[in-house]
Short mmCIF file of C-alpha atoms in Angstrom, two decimals:
data_model
loop_
_atom_site.label_atom_id
_atom_site.label_comp_id
_atom_site.label_asym_id
_atom_site.label_seq_id
_atom_site.Cartn_x
_atom_site.Cartn_y
_atom_site.Cartn_z
CA UNK A 1 124.34 83.34 86.34
CA UNK A 2 121.88 84.85 89.03
CA UNK A 3 123.42 86.59 91.73
CA UNK A 4 122.41 85.21 95.03
CA UNK A 5 121.97 87.78 97.82
CA UNK A 6 122.02 86.49 101.39
CA UNK A 7 119.77 88.43 103.62
CA UNK A 8 121.52 91.63 104.64
CA UNK A 9 120.56 92.51 108.16
CA UNK A 10 118.36 95.78 108.11
CA UNK A 11 117.86 95.72 111.88
CA UNK A 12 119.63 97.87 114.32
CA UNK A 13 119.05 97.60 118.13
CA UNK A 14 118.13 101.08 119.44
CA UNK A 15 117.71 104.43 117.59
CA UNK A 16 119.81 105.30 114.40
CA UNK A 17 122.23 107.99 115.30
CA UNK A 18 123.05 111.02 113.16
CA UNK A 19 126.61 109.85 113.21
CA UNK A 20 125.67 106.49 111.47
CA UNK A 21 123.82 108.42 108.94
CA UNK A 22 127.01 110.70 108.38
CA UNK A 23 129.20 107.62 108.06
CA UNK A 24 126.94 106.04 105.51
CA UNK A 25 126.97 109.27 103.42
CA UNK A 26 130.83 109.46 103.64
CA UNK A 27 131.27 105.92 102.67
CA UNK A 28 129.72 107.05 99.15
CA UNK A 29 132.23 109.67 98.51
CA UNK A 30 134.49 107.10 96.50
CA UNK A 31 131.61 106.12 94.23
CA UNK A 32 132.30 108.73 91.69
CA UNK A 33 129.22 107.62 89.21
CA UNK A 34 126.91 108.79 91.91
CA UNK A 35 125.13 112.06 91.06
CA UNK A 36 122.29 112.05 93.70
CA UNK A 37 121.38 110.57 97.03
CA UNK A 38 117.84 110.45 98.59
CA UNK A 39 117.43 109.86 102.15
CA UNK A 40 114.34 109.29 104.29
CA UNK A 41 114.35 109.31 108.00
CA UNK A 42 111.51 108.27 110.26
CA UNK A 43 111.43 110.02 113.62
CA UNK A 44 109.22 109.18 116.59
CA UNK A 45 106.45 111.72 117.15
CA UNK A 46 104.99 112.79 120.48
CA UNK A 47 101.56 112.15 119.30
CA UNK A 48 98.69 113.02 121.66
CA UNK A 49 96.19 110.03 122.06
CA UNK A 50 93.04 109.98 124.10
CA UNK A 51 95.00 107.56 126.43
CA UNK A 52 98.11 109.69 126.75
CA UNK A 53 101.04 111.24 125.01
CA UNK A 54 103.51 109.04 123.25
CA UNK A 55 106.88 108.81 124.86
CA UNK A 56 108.51 106.08 122.72
CA UNK A 57 107.64 103.27 120.35
CA UNK A 58 109.00 99.74 121.14
CA UNK A 59 109.58 97.84 117.78
CA UNK A 60 109.63 94.01 117.42
CA UNK A 61 109.68 92.00 114.01
CA UNK A 62 109.36 88.65 112.65
CA UNK A 63 112.94 89.08 111.77
CA UNK A 64 113.60 86.11 109.49
CA UNK A 65 110.64 86.79 107.31
CA UNK A 66 111.18 90.71 107.25
CA UNK A 67 114.99 89.96 106.04
CA UNK A 68 113.70 87.47 103.36
CA UNK A 69 111.06 90.04 102.21
CA UNK A 70 113.60 92.96 102.33
CA UNK A 71 115.91 90.93 99.90
CA UNK A 72 112.96 90.60 97.66
CA UNK A 73 111.90 94.26 97.81
CA UNK A 74 115.65 95.24 97.24
CA UNK A 75 115.89 93.03 94.16
CA UNK A 76 112.67 94.37 92.75
CA UNK A 77 113.53 98.03 93.28
CA UNK A 78 116.97 97.37 91.72
CA UNK A 79 115.47 96.06 88.61
CA UNK A 80 113.10 98.75 88.33
CA UNK A 81 115.33 101.77 88.81
CA UNK A 82 119.06 102.39 87.66
CA UNK A 83 120.53 102.53 91.16
CA UNK A 84 123.97 102.58 92.36
CA UNK A 85 123.27 101.77 96.09
CA UNK A 86 120.24 101.15 98.37
CA UNK A 87 120.40 100.91 102.20
CA UNK A 88 117.68 100.09 104.56
CA UNK A 89 118.11 100.34 108.48
CA UNK A 90 115.19 99.80 110.77
CA UNK A 91 115.38 99.98 114.64
CA UNK A 92 114.27 97.27 117.03
CA UNK A 93 113.54 98.09 120.89
CA UNK A 94 112.47 101.15 122.35
CA UNK A 95 112.92 104.43 120.47
CA UNK A 96 112.15 107.58 122.17
CA UNK A 97 110.41 110.71 120.78
CA UNK A 98 112.72 112.72 118.63
CA UNK A 99 114.81 109.73 117.89
CA UNK A 100 115.25 108.16 114.35
CA UNK A 101 113.78 104.70 113.68
CA UNK A 102 113.97 104.34 110.17
CA UNK A 103 116.73 105.19 107.62
CA UNK A 104 116.36 104.51 103.87
CA UNK A 105 119.14 105.62 101.52
CA UNK A 106 119.24 105.30 97.75
CA UNK A 107 121.82 106.60 95.25
CA UNK A 108 121.98 106.97 91.44
CA UNK A 109 123.45 108.78 88.57
CA UNK A 110 120.66 110.98 87.87
CA UNK A 111 118.51 112.22 90.66
CA UNK A 112 115.03 111.00 89.54
CA UNK A 113 115.84 107.31 90.08
CA UNK A 114 117.13 107.83 93.63
CA UNK A 115 114.04 109.87 94.71
CA UNK A 116 111.40 107.57 93.16
CA UNK A 117 113.20 104.47 94.38
CA UNK A 118 113.39 105.92 97.90
CA UNK A 119 109.63 106.87 98.05
CA UNK A 120 108.70 103.41 96.82
CA UNK A 121 111.02 101.75 99.38
CA UNK A 122 109.47 103.44 102.19
CA UNK A 123 105.98 102.69 101.09
CA UNK A 124 106.94 98.94 100.77
CA UNK A 125 108.81 98.76 103.98
CA UNK A 126 105.69 100.15 105.90
CA UNK A 127 103.29 97.98 104.05
CA UNK A 128 105.20 94.66 103.62
CA UNK A 129 107.67 94.27 106.40
CA UNK A 130 106.54 92.25 109.36
CA UNK A 131 107.43 94.85 111.93
CA UNK A 132 105.20 96.03 114.87
CA UNK A 133 105.50 99.15 116.83
CA UNK A 134 103.97 99.52 120.46
CA UNK A 135 103.53 103.05 121.62
CA UNK A 136 104.42 103.77 125.05
CA UNK A 137 102.20 106.64 126.62
CA UNK A 138 103.01 108.93 129.49
CA UNK A 139 99.97 107.43 131.30
CA UNK A 140 102.04 104.27 131.29
CA UNK A 141 99.43 102.59 129.06
CA UNK A 142 100.60 101.04 125.79
CA UNK A 143 98.88 101.01 122.54
CA UNK A 144 99.77 99.14 119.28
CA UNK A 145 100.58 101.56 116.51
CA UNK A 146 98.43 101.53 113.20
CA UNK A 147 100.13 102.41 109.91
CA UNK A 148 97.87 104.85 107.84
CA UNK B 1 102.50 59.69 116.99
CA UNK B 2 100.63 62.78 115.56
CA UNK B 3 102.58 65.57 113.93
CA UNK B 4 103.25 68.73 116.05
CA UNK B 5 103.81 72.09 114.63
CA UNK B 6 105.12 75.22 116.06
CA UNK B 7 103.29 78.52 115.82
CA UNK B 8 104.77 81.84 116.29
CA UNK B 9 102.62 84.88 117.29
CA UNK B 10 103.52 88.57 116.97
CA UNK B 11 102.66 91.97 118.31
CA UNK B 12 99.18 92.38 119.56
CA UNK B 13 98.26 88.82 118.91
CA UNK B 14 101.07 87.48 121.05
CA UNK B 15 99.89 89.93 123.83
CA UNK B 16 96.26 88.66 123.60
CA UNK B 17 97.38 85.08 123.43
CA UNK B 18 99.67 85.46 126.41
CA UNK B 19 102.35 83.63 124.50
CA UNK B 20 104.63 84.18 121.45
CA UNK B 21 105.10 80.50 120.58
CA UNK B 22 102.65 77.56 120.76
CA UNK B 23 103.01 74.03 119.76
CA UNK B 24 99.97 72.31 118.37
CA UNK B 25 99.00 69.23 116.65
CA UNK B 26 99.07 69.74 112.80
CA UNK B 27 95.50 70.01 111.68
CA UNK B 28 96.69 69.73 108.18
CA UNK B 29 95.70 72.95 106.57
CA UNK B 30 95.91 76.66 107.55
CA UNK B 31 92.11 77.23 107.33
CA UNK B 32 91.44 74.30 109.83
CA UNK B 33 94.42 75.64 112.10
CA UNK B 34 92.75 79.16 111.93
CA UNK B 35 89.41 77.76 113.05
CA UNK B 36 90.96 75.81 115.97
CA UNK B 37 92.81 78.86 117.19
CA UNK B 38 89.53 81.04 117.03
CA UNK B 39 87.98 78.40 119.17
CA UNK B 40 90.99 78.18 121.64
CA UNK B 41 91.44 82.02 121.85
CA UNK B 42 87.99 83.72 121.22
CA UNK B 43 89.37 87.16 121.61
CA UNK B 44 91.25 86.49 118.21
CA UNK B 45 87.82 86.91 116.68
CA UNK B 46 87.75 90.70 116.99
CA UNK B 47 91.32 90.97 115.41
CA UNK B 48 92.57 91.25 112.01
CA UNK B 49 95.62 89.05 111.28
CA UNK B 50 97.23 87.04 108.47
CA UNK B 51 99.14 83.69 108.37
CA UNK B 52 102.49 83.09 107.09
CA UNK B 53 103.74 79.62 106.12
CA UNK B 54 107.61 79.40 106.01
CA UNK B 55 107.86 83.18 106.07
CA UNK B 56 105.48 83.85 103.05
CA UNK B 57 102.09 85.24 103.66
CA UNK B 58 99.19 82.99 102.77
CA UNK B 59 96.63 84.06 100.25
CA UNK B 60 94.38 81.11 100.50
CA UNK B 61 93.83 77.88 102.42
CA UNK B 62 97.13 75.90 102.35
CA UNK B 63 98.31 72.42 103.35
CA UNK B 64 100.71 72.37 106.30
CA UNK B 65 103.47 69.77 106.43
CA UNK B 66 105.52 68.68 109.42
CA UNK B 67 108.43 71.04 110.10
CA UNK B 68 106.91 73.98 108.51
CA UNK B 69 106.89 77.44 110.32
CA UNK B 70 103.56 78.93 110.84
CA UNK B 71 103.22 82.51 111.98
CA UNK B 72 100.27 84.74 113.05
CA UNK B 73 100.76 88.40 112.07
CA UNK B 74 98.69 91.36 113.05
CA UNK B 75 98.72 94.40 110.71
CA UNK B 76 102.29 95.65 110.08
CA UNK B 77 103.25 99.08 111.70
CA UNK B 78 106.88 99.40 111.01
CA UNK B 79 108.68 102.63 109.80
CA UNK C 1 100.11 140.12 109.89
CA UNK C 2 102.46 138.85 107.03
CA UNK C 3 105.60 137.36 108.42
CA UNK C 4 108.66 138.99 106.62
CA UNK C 5 111.53 136.63 106.07
CA UNK C 6 114.96 138.07 105.56
CA UNK C 7 116.76 136.19 102.83
CA UNK C 8 118.46 133.30 104.74
CA UNK C 9 121.72 132.38 103.15
CA UNK C 10 121.72 129.23 101.28
CA UNK C 11 125.30 129.32 100.07
CA UNK C 12 128.18 127.44 101.55
CA UNK C 13 131.87 128.03 100.58
CA UNK C 14 133.25 124.64 99.42
CA UNK C 15 131.60 121.24 99.79
CA UNK C 16 129.04 120.21 102.25
CA UNK C 17 130.37 117.79 104.83
CA UNK C 18 128.67 114.79 106.13
CA UNK C 19 129.27 116.20 109.75
CA UNK C 20 127.21 119.26 108.69
CA UNK C 21 124.30 116.98 107.54
CA UNK C 22 124.51 114.94 110.64
CA UNK C 23 124.45 118.15 112.86
CA UNK C 24 121.41 119.32 110.88
CA UNK C 25 119.66 116.07 111.61
CA UNK C 26 120.41 116.21 115.20
CA UNK C 27 119.03 119.64 115.54
CA UNK C 28 115.73 118.35 114.71
CA UNK C 29 115.47 115.80 117.57
CA UNK C 30 113.92 118.29 119.81
CA UNK C 31 110.99 118.96 117.35
CA UNK C 32 108.77 116.29 118.48
CA UNK C 33 105.96 116.97 116.15
CA UNK C 34 108.15 115.71 113.06
CA UNK C 35 107.59 112.07 111.79
CA UNK C 36 109.60 112.14 108.74
CA UNK C 37 112.60 113.77 107.13
CA UNK C 38 113.42 113.75 103.38
CA UNK C 39 116.87 114.66 102.38
CA UNK C 40 118.45 115.13 98.76
CA UNK C 41 122.21 115.29 98.34
CA UNK C 42 123.67 116.29 95.08
CA UNK C 43 127.22 114.70 94.55
CA UNK C 44 129.70 115.59 91.84
CA UNK C 45 130.15 112.92 89.23
CA UNK C 46 133.25 111.97 87.36
CA UNK C 47 131.40 112.10 84.18
CA UNK C 48 133.48 111.25 80.90
CA UNK C 49 133.24 114.09 78.26
CA UNK C 50 134.70 114.03 74.82
CA UNK C 51 136.95 116.75 76.22
CA UNK C 52 138.13 114.88 79.30
CA UNK C 53 136.88 113.49 82.63
CA UNK C 54 135.31 115.70 85.07
CA UNK C 55 137.47 116.41 88.23
CA UNK C 56 135.47 119.02 89.93
CA UNK C 57 132.85 121.67 89.33
CA UNK C 58 133.37 125.30 90.24
CA UNK C 59 130.00 127.00 91.15
CA UNK C 60 129.26 130.71 91.02
CA UNK C 61 126.00 132.41 91.48
CA UNK C 62 124.07 135.78 91.16
CA UNK C 63 123.90 135.64 94.93
CA UNK C 64 121.54 138.44 95.80
CA UNK C 65 119.06 137.31 93.10
CA UNK C 66 119.39 133.58 94.12
CA UNK C 67 118.69 134.35 97.80
CA UNK C 68 115.56 136.47 96.88
CA UNK C 69 114.35 133.66 94.64
CA UNK C 70 115.05 131.11 97.35
CA UNK C 71 112.76 133.13 99.83
CA UNK C 72 110.05 133.12 97.27
CA UNK C 73 110.49 129.26 96.63
CA UNK C 74 110.44 128.54 100.31
CA UNK C 75 107.17 130.53 100.84
CA UNK C 76 105.46 128.99 98.06
CA UNK C 77 106.51 125.32 99.06
CA UNK C 78 105.67 126.11 102.79
CA UNK C 79 102.09 127.27 101.66
CA UNK C 80 101.63 124.05 99.46
CA UNK C 81 102.81 121.38 101.87
CA UNK C 82 102.30 121.08 105.73
CA UNK C 83 105.90 121.23 106.55
CA UNK C 84 107.70 121.70 109.91
CA UNK C 85 111.16 122.73 108.56
CA UNK C 86 112.92 123.34 105.15
CA UNK C 87 116.67 123.89 104.66
CA UNK C 88 118.54 124.45 101.37
CA UNK C 89 122.34 124.66 101.13
CA UNK C 90 124.20 124.99 98.00
CA UNK C 91 128.06 125.06 97.43
CA UNK C 92 130.06 127.90 95.81
CA UNK C 93 133.66 127.48 94.63
CA UNK C 94 135.33 124.32 93.53
CA UNK C 95 133.75 120.96 94.46
CA UNK C 96 135.61 117.80 93.74
CA UNK C 97 134.31 114.57 92.56
CA UNK C 98 132.68 112.53 95.21
CA UNK C 99 131.81 115.70 97.29
CA UNK C 100 128.47 117.01 98.15
CA UNK C 101 127.23 120.32 96.46
CA UNK C 102 123.68 120.41 97.32
CA UNK C 103 121.70 119.60 100.60
CA UNK C 104 117.98 119.98 100.67
CA UNK C 105 116.21 118.88 103.85
CA UNK C 106 112.41 118.93 104.63
CA UNK C 107 110.51 117.74 107.53
CA UNK C 108 106.96 117.15 108.18
CA UNK C 109 104.43 115.25 110.58
CA UNK C 110 103.65 112.63 107.91
CA UNK C 111 106.12 111.42 105.45
CA UNK C 112 104.39 112.40 102.16
CA UNK C 113 104.51 116.18 102.55
CA UNK C 114 108.26 116.01 103.31
CA UNK C 115 108.88 113.65 100.40
CA UNK C 116 106.91 115.60 97.73
CA UNK C 117 108.22 119.00 99.00
CA UNK C 118 111.85 117.90 98.80
CA UNK C 119 111.41 116.68 95.09
CA UNK C 120 109.88 119.78 94.13
CA UNK C 121 112.41 121.91 95.88
CA UNK C 122 115.33 120.22 94.11
CA UNK C 123 113.57 120.68 90.73
CA UNK C 124 112.89 124.46 91.44
CA UNK C 125 116.42 124.92 92.78
CA UNK C 126 117.93 123.50 89.60
CA UNK C 127 115.48 125.39 87.22
CA UNK C 128 115.08 128.80 88.84
CA UNK C 129 118.04 129.53 90.97
CA UNK C 130 120.93 131.61 89.05
CA UNK C 131 123.63 129.32 89.71
CA UNK C 132 126.28 128.13 87.30
CA UNK C 133 128.68 125.20 87.32
CA UNK C 134 131.78 124.97 85.28
CA UNK C 135 133.26 121.44 84.98
CA UNK C 136 136.98 121.19 85.36
CA UNK C 137 138.32 118.30 83.14
CA UNK C 138 141.29 116.21 83.61
CA UNK C 139 142.53 117.72 80.18
CA UNK C 140 142.64 120.90 82.26
CA UNK C 141 139.88 122.17 79.81
CA UNK C 142 136.78 123.57 81.37
CA UNK C 143 133.22 123.29 80.11
CA UNK C 144 130.01 124.97 81.44
CA UNK C 145 127.56 122.46 83.03
CA UNK C 146 124.06 122.11 81.42
CA UNK C 147 121.24 120.86 83.47
CA UNK C 148 118.82 118.40 81.83
CA UNK D 1 124.83 164.05 81.65
CA UNK D 2 123.41 160.92 80.26
CA UNK D 3 122.42 158.15 82.67
CA UNK D 4 124.87 155.33 83.28
CA UNK D 5 123.69 151.81 84.18
CA UNK D 6 125.55 148.92 85.53
CA UNK D 7 125.47 145.59 83.96
CA UNK D 8 126.37 142.25 85.50
CA UNK D 9 127.31 139.27 83.46
CA UNK D 10 127.48 135.77 84.79
CA UNK D 11 128.81 132.31 83.90
CA UNK D 12 129.62 131.63 80.21
CA UNK D 13 128.35 135.00 79.16
CA UNK D 14 131.07 136.81 81.53
CA UNK D 15 133.70 134.41 80.14
CA UNK D 16 132.72 135.26 76.46
CA UNK D 17 132.59 139.00 77.28
CA UNK D 18 135.78 138.98 79.16
CA UNK D 19 134.32 140.90 82.09
CA UNK D 20 131.48 140.43 84.69
CA UNK D 21 130.60 144.10 85.13
CA UNK D 22 130.07 146.77 82.38
CA UNK D 23 128.83 150.24 82.61
CA UNK D 24 126.83 151.54 79.82
CA UNK D 25 124.76 154.49 78.61
CA UNK D 26 121.11 153.68 79.52
CA UNK D 27 119.33 153.10 76.25
CA UNK D 28 116.07 153.28 78.05
CA UNK D 29 114.59 149.67 77.40
CA UNK D 30 115.88 146.20 77.79
CA UNK D 31 115.34 145.17 74.22
CA UNK D 32 117.28 148.11 72.83
CA UNK D 33 120.07 147.39 75.39
CA UNK D 34 120.01 143.74 74.16
CA UNK D 35 120.49 144.81 70.53
CA UNK D 36 123.28 147.07 71.64
CA UNK D 37 125.04 144.25 73.43
CA UNK D 38 124.82 141.89 70.42
CA UNK D 39 126.31 144.57 68.29
CA UNK D 40 129.23 145.30 70.88
CA UNK D 41 129.76 141.45 71.51
CA UNK D 42 128.92 139.50 68.37
CA UNK D 43 129.75 136.22 70.21
CA UNK D 44 126.52 136.64 72.25
CA UNK D 45 124.51 136.06 69.17
CA UNK D 46 125.03 132.23 69.43
CA UNK D 47 124.37 132.20 73.08
CA UNK D 48 121.21 131.58 75.08
CA UNK D 49 120.62 134.07 77.88
CA UNK D 50 117.97 135.96 79.73
CA UNK D 51 118.08 139.26 81.38
CA UNK D 52 117.16 140.29 84.97
CA UNK D 53 116.11 143.82 86.20
CA UNK D 54 116.49 144.34 89.82
CA UNK D 55 116.92 140.62 90.27
CA UNK D 56 113.68 139.72 88.54
CA UNK D 57 113.74 137.72 85.20
CA UNK D 58 112.34 139.86 82.41
CA UNK D 59 109.55 138.23 80.52
CA UNK D 60 109.19 140.99 77.94
CA UNK D 61 110.60 144.45 76.79
CA UNK D 62 110.90 146.49 79.81
CA UNK D 63 111.83 150.10 80.67
CA UNK D 64 115.07 150.77 82.41
CA UNK D 65 115.44 153.45 84.88
CA UNK D 66 118.57 154.91 86.43
CA UNK D 67 119.90 153.03 89.41
CA UNK D 68 118.45 149.71 88.41
CA UNK D 69 120.34 146.55 88.41
CA UNK D 70 120.72 144.74 84.89
CA UNK D 71 122.01 141.15 84.77
CA UNK D 72 122.87 138.84 81.74
CA UNK D 73 122.13 135.30 82.71
CA UNK D 74 123.26 132.15 80.79
CA UNK D 75 120.97 128.96 81.56
CA UNK D 76 121.15 127.96 85.05
CA UNK D 77 122.97 124.85 86.06
CA UNK D 78 122.89 124.62 89.87
CA UNK D 79 122.40 121.55 91.78
#
């Protein structure tokens, strides 16, 4: 029988705290078949643009579509790599420079699967999830972020 | 009574159009809808965007039925 | 002028706590040129061996040689990738199943450098640092760990 | 008075030899030292190990001077 996954919410209002990350790591200490965790964190950079310096990024998303797509990506990554766990958290709203806006966490028995899956997840999140970042500059201008 | 469909716009597109939702008469297909929008919002001509129907990206011209959800999506920039 | 790095201690007595990891993440919020962090965590697995089930691993090291080698690896990775920061922490002593024994943390402006450097660091730590793990089994037998 | 050198042994090697430090007469080179050790501790014959001189892995037979630090290293298993 196919396992039906209901779209798990990946969105967090505001920045992702270090405490949340610590809690998430602690939650895995009872899973004694895990040998390696791979974590990627996206942090807001104070980029210098011709129009001013970035102070924050305000994230919006087409949430329903993003959650459906995230389920699809999760299933594809789970079927490709022997993972124990996979977690995706993305911020919505205004995230200031130095704060964390993306937290991707994969775990597996042997390290390679967790590392490769984490890299691939980050690439797919950036390319395939309908999320938009608007940079808020110190000139009080705004500018839509472009992923490279 | 002609069918009405609901459009959602996101990011830079919503900003340029001045709204994030728009109700229009169903023109029957995504390509016709796109041409209608470019006529109504000439500023969209200089912008890159894709369309989604019921939360799936469209790859080609697709028929639109009443009750379906259409969205206009500028390039993604999450992460 | 060459920058002389004194061997930075990479060793921690006992397991690495989630709080230590959170603190390390928080410490980077003032570095506003960072866009991505990559973290690898090694966790002790309850492997089933013919001689019994793993309860813990006791780590020992040739500490002076490991610290010198870690400096060399750090410098090589720093010269290969445009990194902002790099941290290595490895446990010594008895680490129980489910606890963290390795914490590798790299940060960079763009995500790729942090991710690739983190992967390479973990490989080099396992292959090149004189550290040994002795598995403590529930049969009260012990067995020297072999890296694969 | 003949030179004495200090040997350090780690991991499984220290366990098999029953000690993690050993003071021996300097035989002058790493290869001669290795042969001496295999004669003194026959159980080492079945084990894989490398030697380090002053905390650097040896790749080939190397002269040993007084005061240098010799170590016997079984395969690494950190991480």
